[in-house]
């Protein structure tokens, strides 16, 4: 009897299971057609679906951040100038710019036909109001206008910036987040942080899910719409790199950055993988060059010894998956400050390094405390070993992820393993070595280097300026101000129908991508 | 009964106050880091201080907490410092995503665990060993591995289901069902592994009791003994396991949400903790405590309904 009742129940159960299977089959059959439908056929409007790992923190024009979220805000806002796919600064909303003879006034001339997404005309007054607001509002862009004394709009087309001292980085800032133009009427509207009224080639569609998926629709009344071939751009925020890779393989995403170990698999799955050279620099920042907390670092011989301790080729091939190249310079290898002739100054030579340390009075080595963060963890065993080989003992001090920046700025550590995104030469020079630079927490400075920086700032001729940058770079290498290890590339995987339009590191805008040129 | 409910809710409220205050106290050391993160790498100390003052983060911790509490009591949980999203509505929205995965998973877990548990307990022998084997395998295979494996098979290779993303059920029920299928399967396998063993254990205990023998001697059918009598008595502890399972699934959902890029509560909480997004962490903590309290209360009430011995007066 027990058996019979069990049998009956199991039949009922089977009936339900069949029902569930039928439902599952229905789901699966509708699923099977959806990815194919999305990929689009010939002649259809071009679309781009990008994956980024972090959402833009804010779309308030004075609070923009230049991380991956740049893809979103740079589509919504025009910048006064722009960085082209070859890394040069070009006109954009401003069709021309000019410095005064003393380099203390920058005059920008707006082009005709600029309009907001609401259809209203953009005047010079509105552009100036944007800059003025950024100048006085605490935010990531504010410090970039620190040398700007006043911003005026003498007429409808002209914006004039008066400076307290020449600033070679200013035009670069105006080509990125500092130079955006938004509707001045929405400055005080809190909703603008999520739904701004912009001036750029795209507007946010209603299907946007804040923080998760940004759907951008091209504005047909935008002055330069033909330079933006994608009618719809969807920027999906997917934090996990494996999830991004899966989405690329299924066609849910058509362009995204991938990791070096995923390269082969991505190519196997029919994706095009393009390497962008010099997206960042991996280096050991020798921040305490004056020996405030680590006296040894004040000695040039010690800093040189540290430079000699790294087998850079080995770091590139085994730790960076080959998507990098060894470098002894802190700067962008595609930038004006890079000088190939300086490579080889510190070829791997632990023997010479130990001799230098002995000469400096550290024959028995010393202890170096460095912050251990999520970005340094992978490299810690190698760095520990490289430095141990020349007698320096590393002590790693755990630092939580949200404190990475402050681990550097707090000036608590004499040296820090750091990854810095590349930028244009002026910005990098200021960031790494100017007394107020973010990567110079101990405010190191020397009269010679100050002179070099000032010469650069006061040079109007770009070729002459490039020579001066190289002179400054030579100074940083010869004095071993840092111990750069490698210039790191980035890999972009794109699906059929999408090409990467650049092979160098440029600001993250949709202009990086294009439909196939043929 | 109403007195009991009010007392429990009161205890929940005190707990929420304590937990949120402690959380706030722990977070209060990182205001400067938060300001620095907002301002970016090139911020000067003066600008950082100006921002801290502007946001009122330089006031005494207790004053700030009371300020937060007064606002929260009025439903205003503030705005995320990193994403500019309003905390209250966003937490609810994220919670809805997570619940839309967890609730189907929980229902399936309960059904399957009951079937598996009752079946193996009442039948014993090979069936029991098989059921226990299934449980064990489900228990030892990590959810993350299972999730990645299923994505590779069903999304990447066969292209039957999406690998990432989420569609709200109100927008397109079929797309919603597709987007949660693999996550639900992963949660159910982990859940059944745990819960079926509990149901089985309780059922075996119940079936050995005197009243079962008495019922048998009176000629009551086995189906009736198993389903009407033993299962009802075994249901009460199973319900407690279920409520634990429900809360545990929120933790499991964090991994699932990351693997499938679901915009849920877990990934929201994880990101906020990683960045030190104080208003969001506070909002999530408050909602989390209330949720756990609410689930526990409902479990107790359901237990009382099922089991007269557990009834409170």
Short mmCIF file of N, CA and C in Angstrom, two decimals, chain A residues 88-240:
data_model
loop_
_atom_site.label_atom_id
_atom_site.label_comp_id
_atom_site.label_asym_id
_atom_site.label_seq_id
_atom_site.Cartn_x
_atom_site.Cartn_y
_atom_site.Cartn_z
N UNK A 88 46.06 64.35 -30.43
CA UNK A 88 46.29 65.79 -30.47
C UNK A 88 45.03 66.55 -30.10
N UNK A 89 45.22 67.78 -29.67
CA UNK A 89 44.07 68.61 -29.29
C UNK A 89 43.53 69.32 -30.52
N UNK A 90 42.23 69.25 -30.71
CA UNK A 90 41.59 69.80 -31.90
C UNK A 90 40.43 70.69 -31.50
N UNK A 91 40.00 71.58 -32.43
CA UNK A 91 38.81 72.38 -32.13
C UNK A 91 37.59 71.48 -31.96
N UNK A 92 36.62 71.93 -31.21
CA UNK A 92 35.36 71.19 -31.10
C UNK A 92 34.23 72.21 -31.04
N UNK A 93 33.64 72.43 -29.85
CA UNK A 93 32.62 73.48 -29.77
C UNK A 93 33.27 74.84 -30.04
N UNK A 94 34.52 74.97 -29.63
CA UNK A 94 35.27 76.19 -29.99
C UNK A 94 36.02 75.86 -31.27
N UNK A 95 35.84 76.70 -32.30
CA UNK A 95 36.49 76.39 -33.58
C UNK A 95 37.94 76.88 -33.62
N UNK A 96 38.31 77.74 -32.67
CA UNK A 96 39.68 78.22 -32.60
C UNK A 96 40.03 78.64 -31.19
N UNK A 97 41.32 78.58 -30.87
CA UNK A 97 41.77 79.10 -29.57
C UNK A 97 43.12 79.77 -29.75
N UNK A 98 43.37 80.75 -28.95
CA UNK A 98 44.62 81.50 -29.10
C UNK A 98 45.09 82.04 -27.76
N UNK A 99 46.40 81.94 -27.54
CA UNK A 99 46.98 82.52 -26.33
C UNK A 99 47.50 83.92 -26.62
N UNK A 100 47.43 84.77 -25.64
CA UNK A 100 48.05 86.09 -25.78
C UNK A 100 49.57 85.92 -25.73
N UNK A 101 50.29 87.00 -26.09
CA UNK A 101 51.75 86.95 -26.15
C UNK A 101 52.35 86.51 -24.80
N UNK A 102 51.79 87.00 -23.69
CA UNK A 102 52.34 86.68 -22.37
C UNK A 102 51.80 85.34 -21.83
N UNK A 103 51.00 84.64 -22.65
CA UNK A 103 50.41 83.34 -22.28
C UNK A 103 49.46 83.45 -21.08
N UNK A 104 48.99 84.66 -20.80
CA UNK A 104 48.12 84.83 -19.63
C UNK A 104 46.65 85.02 -20.00
N UNK A 105 46.34 85.05 -21.28
CA UNK A 105 44.94 85.10 -21.68
C UNK A 105 44.70 84.07 -22.78
N UNK A 106 43.71 83.23 -22.55
CA UNK A 106 43.34 82.24 -23.57
C UNK A 106 41.99 82.66 -24.14
N UNK A 107 41.95 82.85 -25.46
CA UNK A 107 40.70 83.27 -26.08
C UNK A 107 40.17 82.13 -26.95
N UNK A 108 38.92 81.75 -26.71
CA UNK A 108 38.30 80.68 -27.49
C UNK A 108 37.16 81.27 -28.31
N UNK A 109 37.05 80.83 -29.56
CA UNK A 109 35.97 81.32 -30.41
C UNK A 109 34.99 80.17 -30.68
N UNK A 110 33.75 80.34 -30.25
CA UNK A 110 32.76 79.28 -30.45
C UNK A 110 32.33 79.22 -31.91
N UNK A 111 31.97 78.02 -32.37
CA UNK A 111 31.50 77.89 -33.75
C UNK A 111 30.02 78.23 -33.83
N UNK A 112 29.52 78.41 -35.06
CA UNK A 112 28.10 78.67 -35.25
C UNK A 112 27.32 77.37 -35.13
N UNK A 113 26.06 77.50 -34.82
CA UNK A 113 25.16 76.34 -34.86
C UNK A 113 25.21 75.44 -33.64
N UNK A 114 25.81 75.90 -32.55
CA UNK A 114 25.82 75.08 -31.32
C UNK A 114 24.46 75.17 -30.65
N UNK A 115 23.94 74.02 -30.25
CA UNK A 115 22.65 74.08 -29.56
C UNK A 115 22.60 73.04 -28.45
N UNK A 116 21.75 73.31 -27.46
CA UNK A 116 21.51 72.35 -26.39
C UNK A 116 20.55 71.28 -26.89
N UNK A 117 20.43 70.21 -26.14
CA UNK A 117 19.50 69.15 -26.56
C UNK A 117 18.05 69.64 -26.51
N UNK A 118 17.80 70.76 -25.81
CA UNK A 118 16.46 71.33 -25.80
C UNK A 118 16.20 72.16 -27.05
N UNK A 119 17.26 72.40 -27.83
CA UNK A 119 17.12 73.21 -29.05
C UNK A 119 17.61 74.64 -28.86
N UNK A 120 17.80 75.07 -27.61
CA UNK A 120 18.27 76.44 -27.36
C UNK A 120 19.71 76.63 -27.85
N UNK A 121 19.99 77.86 -28.30
CA UNK A 121 21.32 78.18 -28.79
C UNK A 121 22.30 78.33 -27.62
N UNK A 122 23.54 77.88 -27.87
CA UNK A 122 24.57 78.04 -26.84
C UNK A 122 25.34 79.32 -27.12
N UNK A 123 25.36 80.19 -26.14
CA UNK A 123 26.09 81.45 -26.30
C UNK A 123 27.42 81.35 -25.55
N UNK A 124 28.30 82.30 -25.86
CA UNK A 124 29.58 82.36 -25.16
C UNK A 124 29.35 82.57 -23.66
N UNK A 125 28.28 83.30 -23.37
CA UNK A 125 27.97 83.57 -21.97
C UNK A 125 27.68 82.27 -21.22
N UNK A 126 26.95 81.37 -21.89
CA UNK A 126 26.62 80.09 -21.26
C UNK A 126 27.88 79.24 -21.06
N UNK A 127 28.75 79.21 -22.08
CA UNK A 127 29.99 78.45 -21.97
C UNK A 127 30.84 79.01 -20.83
N UNK A 128 30.90 80.33 -20.73
CA UNK A 128 31.68 80.96 -19.65
C UNK A 128 31.07 80.64 -18.30
N UNK A 129 29.72 80.63 -18.24
CA UNK A 129 29.04 80.33 -16.97
C UNK A 129 29.38 78.92 -16.51
N UNK A 130 29.48 77.98 -17.46
CA UNK A 130 29.86 76.61 -17.12
C UNK A 130 31.25 76.56 -16.50
N UNK A 131 32.19 77.24 -17.16
CA UNK A 131 33.57 77.25 -16.65
C UNK A 131 33.64 77.91 -15.28
N UNK A 132 32.91 79.01 -15.14
CA UNK A 132 32.93 79.73 -13.86
C UNK A 132 32.37 78.85 -12.75
N UNK A 133 31.30 78.12 -13.05
CA UNK A 133 30.70 77.26 -12.04
C UNK A 133 31.69 76.16 -11.63
N UNK A 134 32.35 75.57 -12.63
CA UNK A 134 33.34 74.53 -12.32
C UNK A 134 34.49 75.11 -11.50
N UNK A 135 34.84 76.35 -11.80
CA UNK A 135 35.96 76.99 -11.10
C UNK A 135 35.65 77.21 -9.61
N UNK A 136 34.39 77.45 -9.29
CA UNK A 136 34.06 77.77 -7.89
C UNK A 136 33.38 76.62 -7.14
N UNK A 137 33.08 75.51 -7.82
CA UNK A 137 32.39 74.40 -7.15
C UNK A 137 33.39 73.32 -6.77
N UNK A 138 33.44 72.93 -5.47
CA UNK A 138 34.34 71.84 -5.10
C UNK A 138 33.99 70.58 -5.90
N UNK A 139 34.95 70.02 -6.58
CA UNK A 139 34.70 68.84 -7.39
C UNK A 139 35.98 68.42 -8.07
N UNK A 140 35.96 67.30 -8.80
CA UNK A 140 37.18 66.78 -9.41
C UNK A 140 37.81 67.75 -10.42
N UNK A 141 37.00 68.62 -11.02
CA UNK A 141 37.54 69.50 -12.06
C UNK A 141 38.04 70.83 -11.52
N UNK A 142 37.58 71.19 -10.34
CA UNK A 142 37.91 72.52 -9.82
C UNK A 142 39.40 72.84 -9.78
N UNK A 143 40.25 71.92 -9.29
CA UNK A 143 41.68 72.26 -9.19
C UNK A 143 42.31 72.54 -10.55
N UNK A 144 41.69 72.05 -11.62
CA UNK A 144 42.28 72.25 -12.94
C UNK A 144 42.13 73.68 -13.42
N UNK A 145 41.26 74.43 -12.78
CA UNK A 145 41.10 75.84 -13.14
C UNK A 145 41.75 76.74 -12.09
N UNK A 146 42.66 76.16 -11.32
CA UNK A 146 43.27 76.92 -10.23
C UNK A 146 44.06 78.13 -10.72
N UNK A 147 44.61 78.04 -11.94
CA UNK A 147 45.38 79.17 -12.46
C UNK A 147 44.51 80.18 -13.21
N UNK A 148 43.21 79.93 -13.22
CA UNK A 148 42.32 80.84 -13.94
C UNK A 148 41.79 81.89 -12.97
N UNK A 149 41.98 83.15 -13.35
CA UNK A 149 41.59 84.24 -12.47
C UNK A 149 40.16 84.67 -12.76
N UNK A 150 39.85 84.80 -14.07
CA UNK A 150 38.49 85.23 -14.41
C UNK A 150 38.11 84.67 -15.77
N UNK A 151 36.80 84.53 -15.96
CA UNK A 151 36.30 84.01 -17.24
C UNK A 151 35.24 84.99 -17.72
N UNK A 152 35.41 85.47 -18.93
CA UNK A 152 34.45 86.45 -19.44
C UNK A 152 33.99 86.05 -20.84
N UNK A 153 32.86 86.66 -21.24
CA UNK A 153 32.34 86.45 -22.59
C UNK A 153 32.19 87.82 -23.25
N UNK A 154 33.26 88.34 -23.87
CA UNK A 154 33.20 89.69 -24.44
C UNK A 154 32.13 89.84 -25.52
N UNK A 155 31.87 88.79 -26.27
CA UNK A 155 30.75 88.84 -27.21
C UNK A 155 30.10 87.46 -27.31
N UNK A 156 29.14 87.31 -28.22
CA UNK A 156 28.35 86.08 -28.32
C UNK A 156 29.16 84.83 -28.65
N UNK A 157 30.34 85.04 -29.26
CA UNK A 157 31.11 83.90 -29.76
C UNK A 157 32.43 83.71 -29.02
N UNK A 158 32.79 84.63 -28.15
CA UNK A 158 34.14 84.60 -27.58
C UNK A 158 34.12 84.35 -26.07
N UNK A 159 34.97 83.44 -25.65
CA UNK A 159 35.17 83.21 -24.22
C UNK A 159 36.64 83.50 -23.94
N UNK A 160 36.90 84.32 -22.92
CA UNK A 160 38.28 84.67 -22.59
C UNK A 160 38.59 84.22 -21.16
N UNK A 161 39.70 83.49 -21.01
CA UNK A 161 40.14 83.06 -19.68
C UNK A 161 41.41 83.82 -19.33
N UNK A 162 41.36 84.50 -18.21
CA UNK A 162 42.53 85.24 -17.77
C UNK A 162 43.24 84.42 -16.71
N UNK A 163 44.56 84.22 -16.89
CA UNK A 163 45.31 83.34 -15.98
C UNK A 163 46.22 84.13 -15.05
N UNK A 164 46.51 83.53 -13.91
CA UNK A 164 47.46 84.15 -13.00
C UNK A 164 48.89 83.76 -13.37
N UNK A 165 49.04 82.59 -14.02
CA UNK A 165 50.35 82.16 -14.51
C UNK A 165 50.15 81.22 -15.68
N UNK A 166 51.10 81.14 -16.61
CA UNK A 166 50.91 80.27 -17.78
C UNK A 166 50.65 78.83 -17.34
N UNK A 167 49.75 78.14 -18.05
CA UNK A 167 49.40 76.77 -17.68
C UNK A 167 49.34 75.91 -18.94
N UNK A 168 50.40 75.13 -19.20
CA UNK A 168 50.44 74.36 -20.46
C UNK A 168 49.37 73.27 -20.52
N UNK A 169 48.77 72.92 -19.38
CA UNK A 169 47.77 71.84 -19.39
C UNK A 169 46.36 72.34 -19.68
N UNK A 170 46.16 73.65 -19.65
CA UNK A 170 44.80 74.18 -19.68
C UNK A 170 44.01 73.74 -20.91
N UNK A 171 44.63 73.84 -22.12
CA UNK A 171 43.85 73.46 -23.31
C UNK A 171 43.49 71.97 -23.25
N UNK A 172 44.35 71.18 -22.64
CA UNK A 172 44.05 69.76 -22.48
C UNK A 172 42.85 69.57 -21.54
N UNK A 173 42.83 70.33 -20.45
CA UNK A 173 41.69 70.24 -19.53
C UNK A 173 40.40 70.60 -20.26
N UNK A 174 40.48 71.66 -21.11
CA UNK A 174 39.27 72.13 -21.80
C UNK A 174 38.82 71.13 -22.88
N UNK A 175 39.71 70.19 -23.22
CA UNK A 175 39.34 69.16 -24.19
C UNK A 175 38.73 67.96 -23.47
N UNK A 176 38.71 68.01 -22.13
CA UNK A 176 38.13 66.90 -21.37
C UNK A 176 37.06 67.45 -20.41
N UNK A 177 36.91 66.83 -19.24
CA UNK A 177 35.75 67.14 -18.40
C UNK A 177 35.63 68.60 -17.97
N UNK A 178 36.76 69.30 -17.86
CA UNK A 178 36.69 70.70 -17.40
C UNK A 178 35.99 71.57 -18.45
N UNK A 179 36.06 71.16 -19.72
CA UNK A 179 35.57 72.03 -20.79
C UNK A 179 34.16 71.72 -21.28
N UNK A 180 33.32 71.06 -20.48
CA UNK A 180 31.99 70.72 -20.97
C UNK A 180 31.05 71.92 -20.98
N UNK A 181 30.07 71.84 -21.86
CA UNK A 181 29.05 72.89 -21.93
C UNK A 181 27.70 72.25 -21.65
N UNK A 182 27.01 72.76 -20.61
CA UNK A 182 25.68 72.26 -20.26
C UNK A 182 24.73 73.45 -20.17
N UNK A 183 23.46 73.15 -20.02
CA UNK A 183 22.45 74.20 -19.92
C UNK A 183 22.61 74.95 -18.59
N UNK A 184 22.94 76.24 -18.68
CA UNK A 184 23.15 77.02 -17.46
C UNK A 184 21.87 77.12 -16.63
N UNK A 185 20.71 76.97 -17.29
CA UNK A 185 19.44 77.10 -16.55
C UNK A 185 19.21 75.93 -15.60
N UNK A 186 19.94 74.80 -15.80
CA UNK A 186 19.70 73.63 -14.94
C UNK A 186 20.78 73.46 -13.88
N UNK A 187 21.63 74.47 -13.71
CA UNK A 187 22.73 74.35 -12.74
C UNK A 187 22.25 74.00 -11.34
N UNK A 188 21.12 74.57 -10.94
CA UNK A 188 20.68 74.35 -9.56
C UNK A 188 19.66 73.22 -9.44
N UNK A 189 19.42 72.52 -10.54
CA UNK A 189 18.43 71.45 -10.52
C UNK A 189 19.11 70.14 -10.11
N UNK A 190 18.75 69.57 -8.94
CA UNK A 190 19.42 68.33 -8.51
C UNK A 190 19.23 67.19 -9.50
N UNK A 191 18.13 67.23 -10.28
CA UNK A 191 17.87 66.15 -11.24
C UNK A 191 18.94 66.10 -12.33
N UNK A 192 19.67 67.22 -12.51
CA UNK A 192 20.67 67.28 -13.57
C UNK A 192 21.83 66.31 -13.33
N UNK A 193 22.00 65.87 -12.08
CA UNK A 193 23.08 64.92 -11.80
C UNK A 193 22.81 63.58 -12.47
N UNK A 194 21.54 63.28 -12.77
CA UNK A 194 21.20 62.03 -13.43
C UNK A 194 20.67 62.26 -14.85
N UNK A 195 19.96 63.36 -15.05
CA UNK A 195 19.36 63.64 -16.36
C UNK A 195 19.73 65.06 -16.80
N UNK A 196 20.98 65.24 -17.23
CA UNK A 196 21.41 66.60 -17.55
C UNK A 196 20.88 67.07 -18.92
N UNK A 197 20.80 68.38 -19.08
CA UNK A 197 20.51 68.95 -20.39
C UNK A 197 21.87 69.33 -20.98
N UNK A 198 22.28 68.61 -21.99
CA UNK A 198 23.63 68.79 -22.50
C UNK A 198 23.67 69.42 -23.87
N UNK A 199 24.87 69.39 -24.45
CA UNK A 199 25.11 70.02 -25.73
C UNK A 199 25.73 69.03 -26.70
N UNK A 200 25.86 67.78 -26.28
CA UNK A 200 26.63 66.80 -27.04
C UNK A 200 25.84 66.08 -28.12
N UNK A 201 26.49 65.11 -28.76
CA UNK A 201 25.87 64.40 -29.88
C UNK A 201 24.74 63.45 -29.50
N UNK A 202 24.62 63.13 -28.22
CA UNK A 202 23.58 62.16 -27.81
C UNK A 202 22.75 62.70 -26.66
N UNK A 203 21.56 62.13 -26.49
CA UNK A 203 20.75 62.40 -25.30
C UNK A 203 20.43 61.06 -24.64
N UNK A 204 20.11 61.11 -23.36
CA UNK A 204 19.76 59.88 -22.63
C UNK A 204 18.33 59.48 -22.95
N UNK A 205 18.15 58.23 -23.33
CA UNK A 205 16.80 57.76 -23.63
C UNK A 205 16.07 57.42 -22.33
N UNK A 206 14.74 57.34 -22.41
CA UNK A 206 13.93 57.00 -21.24
C UNK A 206 14.20 55.59 -20.74
N UNK A 207 14.76 54.75 -21.60
CA UNK A 207 15.01 53.36 -21.19
C UNK A 207 16.28 53.22 -20.36
N UNK A 208 16.96 54.34 -20.12
CA UNK A 208 18.16 54.31 -19.29
C UNK A 208 17.81 53.88 -17.86
N UNK A 209 18.61 52.96 -17.32
CA UNK A 209 18.47 52.60 -15.91
C UNK A 209 19.72 53.13 -15.21
N UNK A 210 19.56 54.17 -14.42
CA UNK A 210 20.72 54.85 -13.82
C UNK A 210 21.63 53.88 -13.09
N UNK A 211 22.92 54.00 -13.37
CA UNK A 211 23.89 53.17 -12.68
C UNK A 211 24.03 51.78 -13.28
N UNK A 212 23.15 51.42 -14.22
CA UNK A 212 23.15 50.06 -14.77
C UNK A 212 23.30 50.05 -16.27
N UNK A 213 22.51 50.88 -16.93
CA UNK A 213 22.51 50.87 -18.39
C UNK A 213 22.12 52.26 -18.90
N UNK A 214 23.02 52.85 -19.69
CA UNK A 214 22.76 54.19 -20.22
C UNK A 214 22.49 54.06 -21.71
N UNK A 215 21.30 54.41 -22.13
CA UNK A 215 20.94 54.30 -23.54
C UNK A 215 21.01 55.70 -24.16
N UNK A 216 21.91 55.86 -25.12
CA UNK A 216 22.16 57.17 -25.72
C UNK A 216 21.61 57.18 -27.14
N UNK A 217 20.82 58.21 -27.44
CA UNK A 217 20.27 58.34 -28.79
C UNK A 217 20.87 59.56 -29.47
N UNK A 218 21.27 59.38 -30.73
CA UNK A 218 21.94 60.47 -31.42
C UNK A 218 20.96 61.62 -31.70
N UNK A 219 21.48 62.84 -31.54
CA UNK A 219 20.68 64.05 -31.84
C UNK A 219 20.91 64.40 -33.30
N UNK A 220 19.85 64.48 -34.05
CA UNK A 220 20.03 64.81 -35.47
C UNK A 220 20.34 66.28 -35.67
N UNK A 221 20.00 67.12 -34.67
CA UNK A 221 20.28 68.56 -34.82
C UNK A 221 21.66 68.94 -34.27
N UNK A 222 22.48 67.93 -33.94
CA UNK A 222 23.82 68.23 -33.43
C UNK A 222 24.70 68.70 -34.59
N UNK A 223 25.53 69.71 -34.33
CA UNK A 223 26.30 70.34 -35.42
C UNK A 223 27.25 69.39 -36.13
N UNK A 224 27.68 68.32 -35.44
CA UNK A 224 28.69 67.44 -36.02
C UNK A 224 28.19 65.99 -36.05
N UNK A 225 26.87 65.84 -36.27
CA UNK A 225 26.25 64.50 -36.15
C UNK A 225 26.92 63.48 -37.07
N UNK A 226 27.43 63.91 -38.22
CA UNK A 226 28.00 62.93 -39.17
C UNK A 226 29.27 62.27 -38.64
N UNK A 227 29.91 62.89 -37.64
CA UNK A 227 31.10 62.26 -37.07
C UNK A 227 30.75 61.15 -36.08
N UNK A 228 29.45 61.00 -35.82
CA UNK A 228 29.00 59.98 -34.86
C UNK A 228 28.15 58.95 -35.59
N UNK A 229 28.77 57.89 -36.10
CA UNK A 229 28.05 56.95 -36.96
C UNK A 229 27.01 56.09 -36.23
N UNK A 230 27.13 55.97 -34.91
CA UNK A 230 26.19 55.09 -34.22
C UNK A 230 24.94 55.85 -33.81
N UNK A 231 23.81 55.37 -34.29
CA UNK A 231 22.56 56.05 -33.97
C UNK A 231 22.19 55.84 -32.50
N UNK A 232 22.45 54.63 -32.02
CA UNK A 232 22.18 54.33 -30.62
C UNK A 232 23.44 53.74 -29.99
N UNK A 233 23.79 54.25 -28.83
CA UNK A 233 24.91 53.68 -28.09
C UNK A 233 24.38 53.29 -26.71
N UNK A 234 24.57 52.04 -26.34
CA UNK A 234 24.16 51.61 -25.00
C UNK A 234 25.43 51.35 -24.19
N UNK A 235 25.52 51.99 -23.05
CA UNK A 235 26.67 51.77 -22.18
C UNK A 235 26.18 50.97 -20.98
N UNK A 236 26.60 49.70 -20.92
CA UNK A 236 26.16 48.84 -19.81
C UNK A 236 27.22 48.82 -18.73
N UNK A 237 26.79 48.90 -17.51
CA UNK A 237 27.74 48.84 -16.40
C UNK A 237 27.77 47.40 -15.89
N UNK A 238 28.88 46.72 -16.13
CA UNK A 238 29.03 45.33 -15.68
C UNK A 238 30.35 45.27 -14.92
N UNK A 239 30.24 45.04 -13.62
CA UNK A 239 31.42 45.15 -12.79
C UNK A 239 32.40 43.99 -12.99
N UNK A 240 31.87 42.82 -13.18
CA UNK A 240 32.70 41.63 -13.20
C UNK A 240 33.28 41.41 -14.59
#
